[in-house]
mmCIF file of C-alpha atoms (C1' of nucleotides) in Angstrom:
data_model
loop_
_atom_site.group_PDB
_atom_site.id
_atom_site.type_symbol
_atom_site.label_atom_id
_atom_site.label_comp_id
_atom_site.label_asym_id
_atom_site.label_seq_id
_atom_site.Cartn_x
_atom_site.Cartn_y
_atom_site.Cartn_z
ATOM 1 C CA MET A 230 -21.237 -44.913 -12.892
ATOM 2 C CA ALA A 231 -24.838 -43.436 -13.557
ATOM 3 C CA VAL A 232 -26.352 -41.988 -9.957
ATOM 4 C CA ALA A 233 -23.845 -42.588 -7.722
ATOM 5 C CA ARG A 234 -23.645 -43.158 -4.673
ATOM 6 C CA ARG A 235 -24.338 -47.104 -4.910
ATOM 7 C CA PRO A 236 -27.046 -49.155 -1.879
ATOM 8 C CA GLY A 237 -24.562 -49.698 0.107
ATOM 9 C CA ALA A 238 -22.037 -51.813 0.026
ATOM 10 C CA TYR A 239 -19.102 -49.289 0.141
ATOM 11 C CA VAL A 240 -15.647 -50.385 2.128
ATOM 12 C CA CYS A 241 -14.574 -47.830 3.369
ATOM 13 C CA GLY A 242 -14.837 -44.127 2.565
ATOM 14 C CA ILE A 243 -12.194 -43.719 -0.021
ATOM 15 C CA ASP A 244 -14.242 -46.107 -2.716
ATOM 16 C CA ALA A 245 -17.341 -44.075 -1.668
ATOM 17 C CA ALA A 246 -16.159 -40.687 -2.823
ATOM 18 C CA MET A 247 -14.594 -42.301 -6.228
ATOM 19 C CA ASP A 248 -17.789 -42.628 -6.975
ATOM 20 C CA VAL A 249 -18.771 -39.691 -6.517
ATOM 21 C CA ILE A 250 -15.734 -38.566 -9.059
ATOM 22 C CA GLY A 251 -15.592 -41.159 -10.864
ATOM 23 C CA GLY A 252 -16.674 -39.886 -14.277
ATOM 24 C CA LYS A 253 -14.360 -39.095 -16.842
ATOM 25 C CA TRP A 254 -14.539 -35.471 -16.348
ATOM 26 C CA LYS A 255 -15.842 -34.966 -12.918
ATOM 27 C CA VAL A 256 -12.462 -33.684 -11.062
ATOM 28 C CA LEU A 257 -12.152 -31.134 -14.154
ATOM 29 C CA ILE A 258 -15.681 -30.262 -13.789
ATOM 30 C CA LEU A 259 -15.064 -29.369 -10.195
ATOM 31 C CA TRP A 260 -11.885 -27.429 -10.533
ATOM 32 C CA ALA A 261 -12.977 -24.936 -13.324
ATOM 33 C CA LEU A 262 -16.519 -24.958 -10.853
ATOM 34 C CA HIS A 263 -12.950 -23.860 -8.161
ATOM 35 C CA GLU A 264 -11.959 -21.221 -10.063
ATOM 36 C CA ARG A 265 -15.575 -19.634 -9.917
ATOM 37 C CA PRO A 266 -19.184 -20.217 -11.322
ATOM 38 C CA CYS A 267 -20.040 -21.255 -14.790
ATOM 39 C CA ARG A 268 -22.660 -21.596 -17.268
ATOM 40 C CA PHE A 269 -22.826 -24.191 -19.269
ATOM 41 C CA GLY A 270 -21.250 -23.373 -22.194
ATOM 42 C CA GLU A 271 -18.703 -21.968 -20.232
ATOM 43 C CA LEU A 272 -17.970 -25.358 -18.998
ATOM 44 C CA ARG A 273 -18.179 -27.262 -21.795
ATOM 45 C CA ARG A 274 -15.362 -24.905 -23.447
ATOM 46 C CA GLU A 275 -13.264 -25.597 -20.509
ATOM 47 C CA LEU A 276 -13.041 -29.177 -20.856
ATOM 48 C CA PRO A 277 -12.287 -29.929 -24.460
ATOM 49 C CA GLY A 278 -13.614 -32.671 -25.331
ATOM 50 C CA VAL A 279 -16.242 -33.323 -23.440
ATOM 51 C CA THR A 280 -20.167 -33.780 -24.851
ATOM 52 C CA GLU A 281 -22.627 -31.611 -23.964
ATOM 53 C CA LYS A 282 -24.890 -35.080 -23.382
ATOM 54 C CA VAL A 283 -22.032 -35.918 -21.066
ATOM 55 C CA LEU A 284 -21.064 -32.605 -19.454
ATOM 56 C CA ALA A 285 -25.454 -32.176 -18.678
ATOM 57 C CA SER A 286 -25.130 -35.765 -17.313
ATOM 58 C CA HIS A 287 -21.922 -35.655 -14.932
ATOM 59 C CA LEU A 288 -23.562 -32.325 -13.547
ATOM 60 C CA ARG A 289 -26.767 -33.820 -13.174
ATOM 61 C CA GLU A 290 -24.904 -36.731 -11.250
ATOM 62 C CA LEU A 291 -22.581 -33.877 -9.030
ATOM 63 C CA GLU A 292 -26.022 -32.380 -8.285
ATOM 64 C CA ALA A 293 -27.627 -34.977 -7.112
ATOM 65 C CA ASP A 294 -24.247 -35.629 -4.952
ATOM 66 C CA GLY A 295 -24.599 -32.505 -3.267
ATOM 67 C CA VAL A 296 -21.579 -30.858 -4.199
ATOM 68 C CA VAL A 297 -22.413 -28.595 -7.036
ATOM 69 C CA HIS A 298 -25.275 -26.025 -7.504
ATOM 70 C CA ARG A 299 -27.427 -25.289 -10.154
ATOM 71 C CA GLU A 300 -28.929 -22.148 -9.982
ATOM 72 C CA GLU A 301 -31.019 -21.342 -12.882
ATOM 73 C CA TYR A 302 -32.073 -18.095 -14.053
ATOM 74 C CA ASP A 303 -35.570 -17.717 -16.031
ATOM 75 C CA GLU A 304 -34.885 -15.168 -18.840
ATOM 76 C CA VAL A 305 -34.645 -15.150 -22.386
ATOM 77 C CA PRO A 306 -32.204 -16.243 -23.851
ATOM 78 C CA PRO A 307 -32.432 -19.157 -20.682
ATOM 79 C CA ARG A 308 -29.590 -18.571 -18.725
ATOM 80 C CA VAL A 309 -27.992 -21.288 -15.969
ATOM 81 C CA GLU A 310 -25.115 -21.523 -13.684
ATOM 82 C CA TYR A 311 -22.991 -24.012 -12.151
ATOM 83 C CA SER A 312 -21.707 -23.657 -8.609
ATOM 84 C CA LEU A 313 -20.465 -25.839 -5.767
ATOM 85 C CA THR A 314 -22.034 -26.284 -2.905
ATOM 86 C CA PRO A 315 -19.475 -26.233 0.616
ATOM 87 C CA ARG A 316 -19.434 -29.299 0.482
ATOM 88 C CA GLY A 317 -18.534 -29.364 -3.184
ATOM 89 C CA VAL A 318 -15.912 -26.801 -1.573
ATOM 90 C CA SER A 319 -14.752 -29.521 0.596
ATOM 91 C CA LEU A 320 -14.552 -32.156 -1.969
ATOM 92 C CA ASN A 321 -11.939 -29.870 -3.825
ATOM 93 C CA GLU A 322 -9.741 -29.597 -0.856
ATOM 94 C CA ALA A 323 -10.580 -33.539 -0.069
ATOM 95 C CA LEU A 324 -8.718 -33.657 -3.807
ATOM 96 C CA ALA A 325 -5.991 -31.352 -3.357
ATOM 97 C CA PRO A 326 -3.354 -33.906 -1.717
ATOM 98 C CA LEU A 327 -4.241 -36.283 -4.492
ATOM 99 C CA GLY A 328 -3.458 -33.078 -6.856
ATOM 100 C CA ALA A 329 0.104 -32.546 -5.272
ATOM 101 C CA TRP A 330 0.568 -36.365 -6.019
ATOM 102 C CA GLY A 331 -0.201 -36.254 -9.168
ATOM 103 C CA ARG A 332 1.932 -32.972 -9.758
ATOM 104 C CA ASP A 333 5.324 -34.880 -8.663
ATOM 105 C CA HIS A 334 4.847 -38.601 -8.754
ATOM 106 C CA VAL A 335 2.849 -38.540 -12.573
ATOM 107 C CA LEU A 336 3.330 -35.273 -14.262
ATOM 108 C CA ALA A 337 7.186 -34.582 -13.121
ATOM 109 C CA PRO A 338 8.913 -37.731 -13.739
ATOM 110 C CA ALA A 339 12.605 -37.304 -12.687
ATOM 111 C CA ARG A 340 13.502 -34.849 -9.917
ATOM 112 C CA GLU A 341 11.645 -37.095 -6.986
ATOM 113 C CA ALA A 342 14.510 -38.735 -4.858
ATOM 114 C CA ALA A 343 17.181 -36.604 -4.609
ATOM 115 C CA SER A 344 19.105 -36.578 -7.822
ATOM 116 C CA ALA A 345 19.303 -34.475 -11.322
ATOM 117 C CA PRO A 346 16.881 -31.891 -11.587
ATOM 118 C CA ARG A 347 17.023 -31.034 -15.309
ATOM 119 C CA MET B 231 -8.224 -47.766 -17.664
ATOM 120 C CA ALA B 232 -5.491 -50.193 -19.355
ATOM 121 C CA VAL B 233 -1.829 -48.864 -18.603
ATOM 122 C CA ALA B 234 -2.159 -45.236 -16.650
ATOM 123 C CA ARG B 235 0.224 -42.501 -17.754
ATOM 124 C CA ARG B 236 -1.097 -41.723 -20.913
ATOM 125 C CA PRO B 237 0.845 -40.089 -23.538
ATOM 126 C CA GLY B 238 0.144 -36.493 -21.925
ATOM 127 C CA ALA B 239 -3.097 -34.879 -22.128
ATOM 128 C CA TYR B 240 -3.366 -34.039 -18.317
ATOM 129 C CA VAL B 241 -5.006 -31.572 -16.871
ATOM 130 C CA CYS B 242 -3.536 -30.974 -13.705
ATOM 131 C CA GLY B 243 -2.200 -33.451 -11.375
ATOM 132 C CA ILE B 244 -5.457 -34.883 -10.416
ATOM 133 C CA ASP B 245 -7.019 -36.263 -13.485
ATOM 134 C CA ALA B 246 -3.148 -37.290 -13.623
ATOM 135 C CA ALA B 247 -3.230 -39.442 -10.314
ATOM 136 C CA MET B 248 -7.554 -40.439 -11.454
ATOM 137 C CA ASP B 249 -5.883 -42.088 -13.955
ATOM 138 C CA VAL B 250 -3.343 -44.450 -11.963
ATOM 139 C CA ILE B 251 -6.262 -45.521 -9.135
ATOM 140 C CA GLY B 252 -8.834 -45.287 -11.815
ATOM 141 C CA GLY B 253 -9.316 -48.755 -12.077
ATOM 142 C CA LYS B 254 -12.842 -50.671 -10.019
ATOM 143 C CA TRP B 255 -10.756 -52.075 -7.059
ATOM 144 C CA LYS B 256 -7.614 -50.099 -7.018
ATOM 145 C CA VAL B 257 -7.784 -47.540 -3.947
ATOM 146 C CA LEU B 258 -9.288 -50.933 -2.487
ATOM 147 C CA ILE B 259 -5.829 -52.844 -3.761
ATOM 148 C CA LEU B 260 -4.238 -50.090 -2.077
ATOM 149 C CA TRP B 261 -5.987 -49.865 1.244
ATOM 150 C CA ALA B 262 -5.252 -53.677 1.731
ATOM 151 C CA LEU B 263 -1.618 -53.648 0.978
ATOM 152 C CA HIS B 264 -1.091 -50.806 3.264
ATOM 153 C CA GLU B 265 -2.032 -52.941 6.225
ATOM 154 C CA ARG B 266 0.330 -54.879 5.268
ATOM 155 C CA PRO B 267 1.563 -56.803 2.348
ATOM 156 C CA CYS B 268 -0.459 -59.612 0.824
ATOM 157 C CA ARG B 269 -0.383 -62.647 -2.118
ATOM 158 C CA PHE B 270 -2.340 -62.991 -4.304
ATOM 159 C CA GLY B 271 -4.765 -65.635 -2.484
ATOM 160 C CA GLU B 272 -5.187 -63.068 -0.088
ATOM 161 C CA LEU B 273 -6.392 -59.804 -1.933
ATOM 162 C CA ARG B 274 -7.937 -62.220 -3.458
ATOM 163 C CA ARG B 275 -10.161 -62.725 -0.541
ATOM 164 C CA GLU B 276 -9.895 -59.565 0.582
ATOM 165 C CA LEU B 277 -11.568 -58.242 -2.479
ATOM 166 C CA PRO B 278 -14.679 -60.105 -2.395
ATOM 167 C CA GLY B 279 -16.122 -60.089 -5.603
ATOM 168 C CA VAL B 280 -12.965 -59.435 -7.938
ATOM 169 C CA THR B 281 -11.836 -62.208 -10.622
ATOM 170 C CA GLU B 282 -8.562 -63.314 -11.480
ATOM 171 C CA LYS B 283 -8.391 -61.806 -14.481
ATOM 172 C CA VAL B 284 -9.015 -58.198 -13.714
ATOM 173 C CA LEU B 285 -6.925 -58.507 -10.003
ATOM 174 C CA ALA B 286 -3.946 -59.859 -11.662
ATOM 175 C CA SER B 287 -4.894 -56.798 -14.417
ATOM 176 C CA HIS B 288 -4.652 -54.274 -11.607
ATOM 177 C CA LEU B 289 -1.783 -55.586 -9.984
ATOM 178 C CA ARG B 290 0.737 -55.640 -13.109
ATOM 179 C CA GLU B 291 -0.758 -51.620 -13.811
ATOM 180 C CA LEU B 292 -0.207 -50.342 -10.148
ATOM 181 C CA GLU B 293 3.126 -52.264 -10.096
ATOM 182 C CA ALA B 294 3.838 -50.525 -13.803
ATOM 183 C CA ASP B 295 2.949 -46.737 -11.729
ATOM 184 C CA GLY B 296 5.420 -47.469 -9.589
ATOM 185 C CA VAL B 297 2.982 -47.972 -6.661
ATOM 186 C CA VAL B 298 3.046 -51.512 -6.324
ATOM 187 C CA HIS B 299 6.351 -53.747 -5.598
ATOM 188 C CA ARG B 300 5.900 -57.626 -6.809
ATOM 189 C CA GLU B 301 8.382 -60.133 -4.883
ATOM 190 C CA GLU B 302 8.504 -63.104 -6.417
ATOM 191 C CA TYR B 303 10.071 -65.832 -4.420
ATOM 192 C CA ASP B 304 10.726 -69.092 -6.323
ATOM 193 C CA GLU B 305 9.537 -71.794 -4.283
ATOM 194 C CA VAL B 306 7.510 -74.579 -5.116
ATOM 195 C CA PRO B 307 4.676 -74.256 -4.214
ATOM 196 C CA PRO B 308 4.935 -70.868 -5.986
ATOM 197 C CA ARG B 309 4.885 -67.525 -3.913
ATOM 198 C CA VAL B 310 4.433 -64.097 -4.850
ATOM 199 C CA GLU B 311 3.825 -61.137 -2.357
ATOM 200 C CA TYR B 312 2.780 -57.585 -3.058
ATOM 201 C CA SER B 313 3.398 -54.487 -0.922
ATOM 202 C CA LEU B 314 3.076 -50.655 -1.388
ATOM 203 C CA THR B 315 6.509 -48.618 -2.766
ATOM 204 C CA PRO B 316 7.106 -45.563 -1.260
ATOM 205 C CA ARG B 317 5.646 -44.113 -3.466
ATOM 206 C CA GLY B 318 2.393 -46.306 -3.390
ATOM 207 C CA VAL B 319 2.467 -45.568 0.502
ATOM 208 C CA SER B 320 2.350 -41.368 -0.274
ATOM 209 C CA LEU B 321 -0.117 -42.274 -2.956
ATOM 210 C CA ASN B 322 -2.323 -43.583 0.397
ATOM 211 C CA GLU B 323 -1.333 -40.641 2.942
ATOM 212 C CA ALA B 324 -2.655 -38.729 0.051
ATOM 213 C CA LEU B 325 -5.911 -40.581 -0.769
ATOM 214 C CA ALA B 326 -6.461 -40.251 2.879
ATOM 215 C CA PRO B 327 -8.454 -36.876 3.118
ATOM 216 C CA LEU B 328 -10.769 -37.977 -0.083
ATOM 217 C CA GLY B 329 -11.705 -41.504 2.384
ATOM 218 C CA ALA B 330 -11.860 -38.738 4.997
ATOM 219 C CA TRP B 331 -14.311 -36.301 3.144
ATOM 220 C CA GLY B 332 -16.004 -39.841 2.032
ATOM 221 C CA ARG B 333 -16.829 -40.700 5.043
ATOM 222 C CA ASP B 334 -18.629 -37.519 6.530
ATOM 223 C CA HIS B 335 -20.126 -37.051 3.798
ATOM 224 C CA VAL B 336 -21.315 -40.501 1.947
ATOM 225 C CA LEU B 337 -21.021 -43.031 4.205
ATOM 226 C CA ALA B 338 -22.852 -40.747 7.229
ATOM 227 C CA PRO B 339 -26.008 -39.380 5.829
ATOM 228 C CA ALA B 340 -27.165 -37.030 8.447
ATOM 229 C CA ARG B 341 -25.045 -34.548 11.283
ATOM 230 C CA GLU B 342 -23.111 -32.871 8.361
ATOM 231 C CA ALA B 343 -24.071 -28.805 8.897
ATOM 232 C CA ALA B 344 -26.282 -28.104 10.996
ATOM 233 C CA SER B 345 -29.694 -28.743 9.704
ATOM 234 C CA ALA B 346 -30.956 -32.182 7.923
ATOM 235 C CA PRO B 347 -29.502 -32.383 3.704
ATOM 236 C CA ARG B 348 -31.552 -34.089 1.468
ATOM 237 C "C1'" DC C 195 -28.422 -20.672 -25.066
ATOM 238 C "C1'" DG C 196 -29.262 -25.038 -22.741
ATOM 239 C "C1'" DG C 197 -30.195 -28.533 -22.922
ATOM 240 C "C1'" DT C 198 -32.991 -34.176 -24.290
ATOM 241 C "C1'" DA C 199 -33.376 -38.069 -27.271
ATOM 242 C "C1'" DT C 200 -31.544 -41.929 -29.634
ATOM 243 C "C1'" DC C 201 -28.454 -45.185 -31.346
ATOM 244 C "C1'" DC C 202 -23.651 -47.038 -30.828
ATOM 245 C "C1'" DT C 203 -19.001 -47.792 -29.954
ATOM 246 C "C1'" DG C 204 -14.930 -49.581 -27.004
ATOM 247 C "C1'" DG C 205 -12.672 -50.438 -23.462
ATOM 248 C "C1'" DA C 206 -13.483 -52.279 -18.014
ATOM 249 C "C1'" DT C 207 -14.550 -55.837 -15.967
ATOM 250 C "C1'" DG C 208 -16.904 -60.629 -15.447
ATOM 251 C "C1'" DA C 209 -17.270 -66.012 -16.240
ATOM 252 C "C1'" DT C 210 -14.864 -69.985 -16.617
ATOM 253 C "C1'" DA C 211 -10.963 -72.752 -18.119
ATOM 254 C "C1'" DC C 212 -7.191 -74.260 -18.304
ATOM 255 C "C1'" DT C 213 -1.450 -74.244 -17.197
ATOM 256 C "C1'" DG C 214 3.691 -74.193 -15.175
ATOM 257 C "C1'" DC D 239 -0.500 -70.919 -5.694
ATOM 258 C "C1'" DA D 240 -0.186 -67.698 -9.007
ATOM 259 C "C1'" DG D 241 -1.551 -66.719 -12.652
ATOM 260 C "C1'" DT D 242 -3.096 -67.020 -18.221
ATOM 261 C "C1'" DA D 243 -6.291 -67.286 -22.377
ATOM 262 C "C1'" DT D 244 -10.932 -67.275 -24.399
ATOM 263 C "C1'" DC D 245 -15.176 -66.050 -24.381
ATOM 264 C "C1'" DA D 246 -18.886 -62.748 -22.679
ATOM 265 C "C1'" DT D 247 -20.930 -58.781 -21.034
ATOM 266 C "C1'" DC D 248 -21.959 -54.259 -19.325
ATOM 267 C "C1'" DC D 249 -22.309 -49.699 -19.895
ATOM 268 C "C1'" DA D 250 -19.744 -45.096 -19.287
ATOM 269 C "C1'" DG D 251 -18.587 -41.994 -22.839
ATOM 270 C "C1'" DG D 252 -19.234 -40.494 -27.480
ATOM 271 C "C1'" DA D 253 -21.422 -39.270 -31.804
ATOM 272 C "C1'" DT D 254 -25.646 -37.122 -33.532
ATOM 273 C "C1'" DA D 255 -29.962 -34.675 -34.252
ATOM 274 C "C1'" DC D 256 -33.635 -31.614 -32.264
ATOM 275 C "C1'" DC D 257 -36.876 -29.213 -28.938
ATOM 276 C "C1'" DG D 258 -38.456 -24.909 -25.396
#
DNA sequence: CGGTATCCTGGATGATACTG
DNA sequence: CAGTATCATCCAGGATACCG
């Protein structure tokens, strides 16, 4: 993924968007920030298993893609807060149908067609 | 990605869905099949740059996830046709807003809010 | 607290050749 | 035509350590 927004070569909008959310933790970061702005340490706790390096790298990419805003407070101790930009909010909204699909078709195995709702 | 549908451990529907469409070419395969059923060789031509191995592997995973149907005709020469299942169609529909977002926010650089981002 | 700097590994992807 | 088999490569992601 590195820095999303590869030079040209997008076939359609979907793979362009995939390039923005293509990191392993990116949609989860967006999901967490969707609920409220978070500090670095908070995000780390929200995403069990992510390393600092990867979290920092994903945040920088999301910032470069204009979906995450980074607000740095020049205090001691240092404080940085991440939040969604309007673009990030709209991305999250565009992701919602996909989330619903995943819930219905991946997370809820049975109870799809019209039979045996457990 | 291997075989999407990792054992548990999904935080929300979105990353579950991401696991299904997480291959480099998967959304493009879905996009191509959305227009019409395709044979293996057709798909290969639709996706310039994909190798046979990766295409076959992605197709098998999409089939295992129930979004692609594989119809094998026992003829000479051999013929196999891939198409979307109803589940695949709904996945594609869930992907549409994301595609629209990518078009508006990644492919079309300017002309967004009312100013000049980037 | 909020990172950066290195080094490293595994899995996804690619190239090529071969088969039913 | 529609793959499979093998080998090579690339790089996102992870582990660890250190810095302002």
